[in-house]
């Protein structure tokens, strides 16, 4: 075997929720027999945004807030890859918020795992958009539900590893099935600057435990999430899904090849090139 | 060719307009092209959709030209503002066709020698804006008469230009055209008629730089484009949308420039050749990601079609004031390449080279266009498709990987370029990052590693200078006077050089095509001149400063600057240089 | 002062750390300060919150110093990595206090003359990370013994440093401290003791550049700050959050840098003095808006505390590689000012000037810091608050407006600065825009107007050069050898200059404080030297290129570059220069 | 009177919906006796983003997508101004989308009028996020409803001038009452590139005509808007409101002065400055 990079040890503080996310992801990879070379893990910037260094896959470190457009570019160019984007709540809900909205709308088959700790960890503890402060806390799940194109919205917690692994598997499968963008928010406490383990404990409600809950109903999901928030609780689990067709799959379904597989030798396209030139001929 | 045949004809059509005003010049262009003329077509519009003053300019010449002519031979003016604007550029023996719908012509500032044809367009019931086309066909009737073109030939061109309209609309236009012919024939006093030549020339392309750059990218294997509309670069996006589908090109209109450039970056990581295109404000937004591509060593091609800045500036006007930003913008030290084509043909060639260079050097390559190159149409020789050869640099596949004992994505090599396996390749798992990292891609701030990595990246440029496009240069190598300019200046510089040479001035010129890194040849050229006129469309003499910074002798550099949004004319430049030379 | 008293003491504390490792140096700093020493305190950390190798460095000196010392006199090493890292810098008669918890010391690379004290920290039950503080107090016990400080004085400082802890925690720390004292006293072989001086000096401030720049902004009337956290600039945001409330300062943490800079821009339009602060990647994102402030003529102050680039680079390491971006970034030609303070005191002064200049010239002013200036703490003289005078430029109020017959927001004036009424002022309604516009603020692409407007904006700089801060220069004006550097280089350059002067080398130095526009004095200084060493923390010699572009003689410039994230040392620089000079 | 700029004529094509927006805004100004010097109109970039040139007020042309942060800066610095931000759907929903989300969340008293024409007008007819194409069209009203801090969400149409004027008045009053950010989307057709006058006609449903509609119910509003969208219709009118306290008003309520009114003479703050210096004394 060719020797290539060996995933490094996480740089996280002992007890950081992000360990749980990495563990669940690795377990999901194992459960799904994900092949390391067919997987690309892209990360934003932040403590959360170092996870790619600690898993065995192709890894990429994007600029702060830009992990989703980069992941979208990867997936559109090579739809056969499992493309996993990860990042923190600052990365995804603050600087990257516009891209998140448009990723929901565009519905390209990227799996996006957002580690929500209500804080900017790596820059030492400033409020993130989900911080419970004077301003109303932001709920990414509700945001996702408001975008007509969204097709998979889930929330887990690093304090609930079994559920988390299940949701990761579901997210990867959603993307693999060509249904599009899979969004998984993980409540992942920052023990150093905002230890929410105690604060969040007992406030999570798995939607699977709600009788009659229908993850295919957008307005139902919105109401449930909203009403739980109003009671200071969080909906978790697979909150919403839709059997849509992801944008990269639409491309393939229309009979077009993945661009990464094209033979780009100009000699093969000469006659087409000449036809274009004819359009300009004078 | 007969003596009284025109070798060079400049026509301007101007008025409160919108796009319609381009129609006349394009019909006329079609006609001239069939007669063997070369064309240079440009426009001068406001940043609004309809209304506002708009002018279309067409130069037809038997020699190939890369800029507008000095003087306007025929002006088709739909209002007084058009005349006022063009007055100073009217040829002494020019003709003005004036629309009297809104009042008579004020002749102030016009030489008596200019022929005036006042057409009461109102009488032809074309005042209704929705019937603008008839107005155009009517004026084409007048115009074609002045140019002594017979009816059949003119109608033939008209039909060709309107081929996409339904037959009844075509007929209506021909009727309008006939009214124009009739009106002209009944004029009490006819102007001198112009005679066009009719020569053979090889088939050419009439194309803009934006189109050519997109075409070059496609020809060089470009298959992913993400963009965001912005004047004057939007046509690159539109071109790949139009022609790309045939080649399976993935084209995405992103939500903004940050998304566009990062999507291109993501696609580029998969090994697909990827590009984005924008103009100044969008390019400013992309700075951080360009630095990222430089650091992470990802091939990325970015077109910056410059417009008049700063800020929103004058979106439809030309300028070359992003040189500094393209060469020096973004945080930190990293290798980048900036190429500046000198016309649409060069746009194609340099887009091919840019696409290859990005692969070979694994770094961002910027194509510096400007509004004129991007949007003016020029007849150029057909592109040399056979010469397009793909360069793949140090891409490694699964088979090669298997033979390697170690694969280090950021291996420190002699030429600074590292082997590169794209995602999906078994055995090539690796980390790509904008952090400083070791050869394996793992984050490191070890000082020695850091030094080595910075040096390695810089070495990519230093050891590959031979791959970079050389400049375009003409004239007597020993000449003491030099002209230097980039981009759209080439056309005008060539013409100035020809004229001054014809007058016996010993003069040479250089159009550097690699703007960064500054090549030795550029500094050598500059320093070989006693005086070198550096001609730029900006206020800060950005190009001259760049040359100085790279070792050009200060004493010899004379900057000629223009930053009013209007292109230089050859006559204007000749005069400036002659004046300057006279003072020596 | 007695002969065996230390005039200059350098202590390093290093290990797998996190913030705790700063504690020892800060207690020691407190002690040294009371003895009248000046302090220079810095750290070397990885970009992670806990763990990773971290080092804190403290220099105490009787003369004021702006950089770390060459050699480490006392090293407190919590692991072998710390020793390996520091080995080459250990003073020959230095002391290493080594934590043997994880194994014995490997002495390789250490001179025999170095005293080693191996402390079995494990025995003191401080291995538990949560009791790190005890580890620090314990080592302070050892340290204070080596420095022959009596127990009362040491405990006094300890108490002061821990004053915010509950009494039982303080007592526990004192117990740990006592164990350290006891351990030292029982050592079979004690190292040579050091003696500290005890001198009087005026009260100083121990402050970082980030804090000082925020303070200067506040003192100059700054009342609006919008920012986004980024290493190493975050402390500016934190400072205004902490101290601003007392002054009613509006502080907003925005959703990103684009929002931050545009909020500041909006606030600035209302006449409130507004600032934002960031580092390279964030500054890259702000480019478009900086161009906008230049075009629209809005006073905006932006701090760019540079870190090692490109891209994410090494966030906690120092560099000066955004010079190009600050001076040349962003689209189009527009006036801007870039000021580069040479230390925390200068940060205060130049923040005051920047805030005023933005008002006077109605343009963006950039404060160029670097990680060292931004985050290292230095003792500096108290700020001269009385000297802070507000400049309001051409602000006009309702009363003045009433006396004017016309108010044109972009009036073309001799000095390029136009009168300015802020929203809310009756009679001052006007349009502010980044489009080219006429004097009234209405969009215009008229070529003549355009020229006039570009010239007007440029004139703001050209006619106000006298307002810009002059450089800091010392040495014999006739000296043939010059040193030139900006920002954090000042401290080290001063020390090099002193040392070389003391050796009889005729040498002078200049620290330009206005980086853009390049002042005549800078070029004159450069060209007055036979050789000028331009000292920079970047790879591309950005400062030297800037000087060349502005007319510096190429022959004389010798670049000394460092780009490994580590600061220059005075000894290192002296050696480089002496070597270079020897070669002449 | 001092002569100052005279608003120019719009550059819009004849028939453009944006005329209706300008007219309604002027009428609302008149109805509310808005004083021109106490008003600031900030605009994004696009055809919509030229409106500030055509009204009598302090005007500002922001960069593309940045009108909301700029307007927020103005309002926070000088809360006594009526701050009106305007722009197109490209400006607000594409490049400016992240700022829109955070403006809802921050709830600073800016009035934001977004002219939705489903197209990029000024760059000649590319799709905007609201274009009805392959991708799911984006609905800014739904987005606004998903953000917990949002306090005023309305939709009008330039084809319904009376309603539009009423909504503008309500939006300005919401901001003036210190309740925070007032968002008004206007369906404003681009007759040149996407003439939606016919396409949109008959599809608008004024929520005032829905019996029992409660604009104070977030989930009710979400369901109504969602369900109408599903039937290819648009909810218009005052869709949602909340009696919140705008962020600039919170500032004032806490007893702090507007920063634009502060006396910044350093001589007056000497003792405070000295106290800070004392913190650093060694
Ligand atoms: C453009 C830019 N702005 C700011 C930063 C500084 N920065 C690094 S990480 C971070 C936020 C991290 O917070 P989050 O995304 O929540 O991740 P966490 O550390 O909490 O896991 C910021 C602001 C940056 N690297 N780049
Ligand atoms: C940073 C930047 N990117 C792109 C542009 C080009 N641009 C000008 S207007 C516009 C979109 C206009 O669309 P919209 O906001 O919907 O307004 P409309 O013209 O439809 O009223 C774009 C993309 C720009 N000016 N700046
Ligand atoms: S600072 Fe917080 S988020 Fe970062 S590694 Fe530590 S615990 Fe985790
Ligand atoms: S292009 Fe469309 S949006 Fe722009 S002015 Fe014309 S009709 Fe209005
Ligand atoms: Mg976080
Ligand atoms: Mg629009």
PDB file of N, CA and C and ligand atoms in Angstrom, chain D residues 88-90 115 117-121 128, ligand 6:
ATOM      1  N   UNK D  88     -33.551  44.815  -4.817  1.00  0.00           N
ATOM      2  CA  UNK D  88     -34.209  43.790  -5.627  1.00  0.00           C
ATOM      3  C   UNK D  88     -34.129  42.420  -4.974  1.00  0.00           C
ATOM      4  N   UNK D  89     -34.708  41.442  -5.654  1.00  0.00           N
ATOM      5  CA  UNK D  89     -34.692  40.078  -5.117  1.00  0.00           C
ATOM      6  C   UNK D  89     -33.327  39.430  -5.285  1.00  0.00           C
ATOM      7  N   UNK D  90     -32.584  39.825  -6.304  1.00  0.00           N
ATOM      8  CA  UNK D  90     -31.210  39.337  -6.409  1.00  0.00           C
ATOM      9  C   UNK D  90     -30.394  39.884  -5.256  1.00  0.00           C
ATOM     10  N   UNK D 115     -38.025  44.467  -3.743  1.00  0.00           N
ATOM     11  CA  UNK D 115     -38.802  44.411  -4.983  1.00  0.00           C
ATOM     12  C   UNK D 115     -38.519  43.101  -5.699  1.00  0.00           C
ATOM     13  N   UNK D 117     -39.041  40.576  -8.562  1.00  0.00           N
ATOM     14  CA  UNK D 117     -39.514  40.417  -9.946  1.00  0.00           C
ATOM     15  C   UNK D 117     -39.052  39.098 -10.555  1.00  0.00           C
ATOM     16  N   UNK D 118     -38.526  38.229  -9.722  1.00  0.00           N
ATOM     17  CA  UNK D 118     -38.155  36.897 -10.214  1.00  0.00           C
ATOM     18  C   UNK D 118     -36.989  36.909 -11.180  1.00  0.00           C
ATOM     19  N   UNK D 119     -36.256  38.008 -11.196  1.00  0.00           N
ATOM     20  CA  UNK D 119     -35.245  38.147 -12.260  1.00  0.00           C
ATOM     21  C   UNK D 119     -34.176  39.148 -11.817  1.00  0.00           C
ATOM     22  N   UNK D 120     -33.030  39.050 -12.435  1.00  0.00           N
ATOM     23  CA  UNK D 120     -32.031  40.110 -12.311  1.00  0.00           C
ATOM     24  C   UNK D 120     -32.285  41.084 -13.451  1.00  0.00           C
ATOM     25  N   UNK D 121     -32.865  42.226 -13.140  1.00  0.00           N
ATOM     26  CA  UNK D 121     -33.176  43.175 -14.197  1.00  0.00           C
ATOM     27  C   UNK D 121     -31.921  43.821 -14.775  1.00  0.00           C
ATOM     28  N   UNK D 128     -33.490  35.017 -10.756  1.00  0.00           N
ATOM     29  CA  UNK D 128     -33.230  35.337  -9.355  1.00  0.00           C
ATOM     30  C   UNK D 128     -33.722  34.153  -8.517  1.00  0.00           C
TER      31      UNK D 128
HETATM   32 MG1  LIG E   6     -34.951  41.437  -9.478  1.00  0.00          MG
END
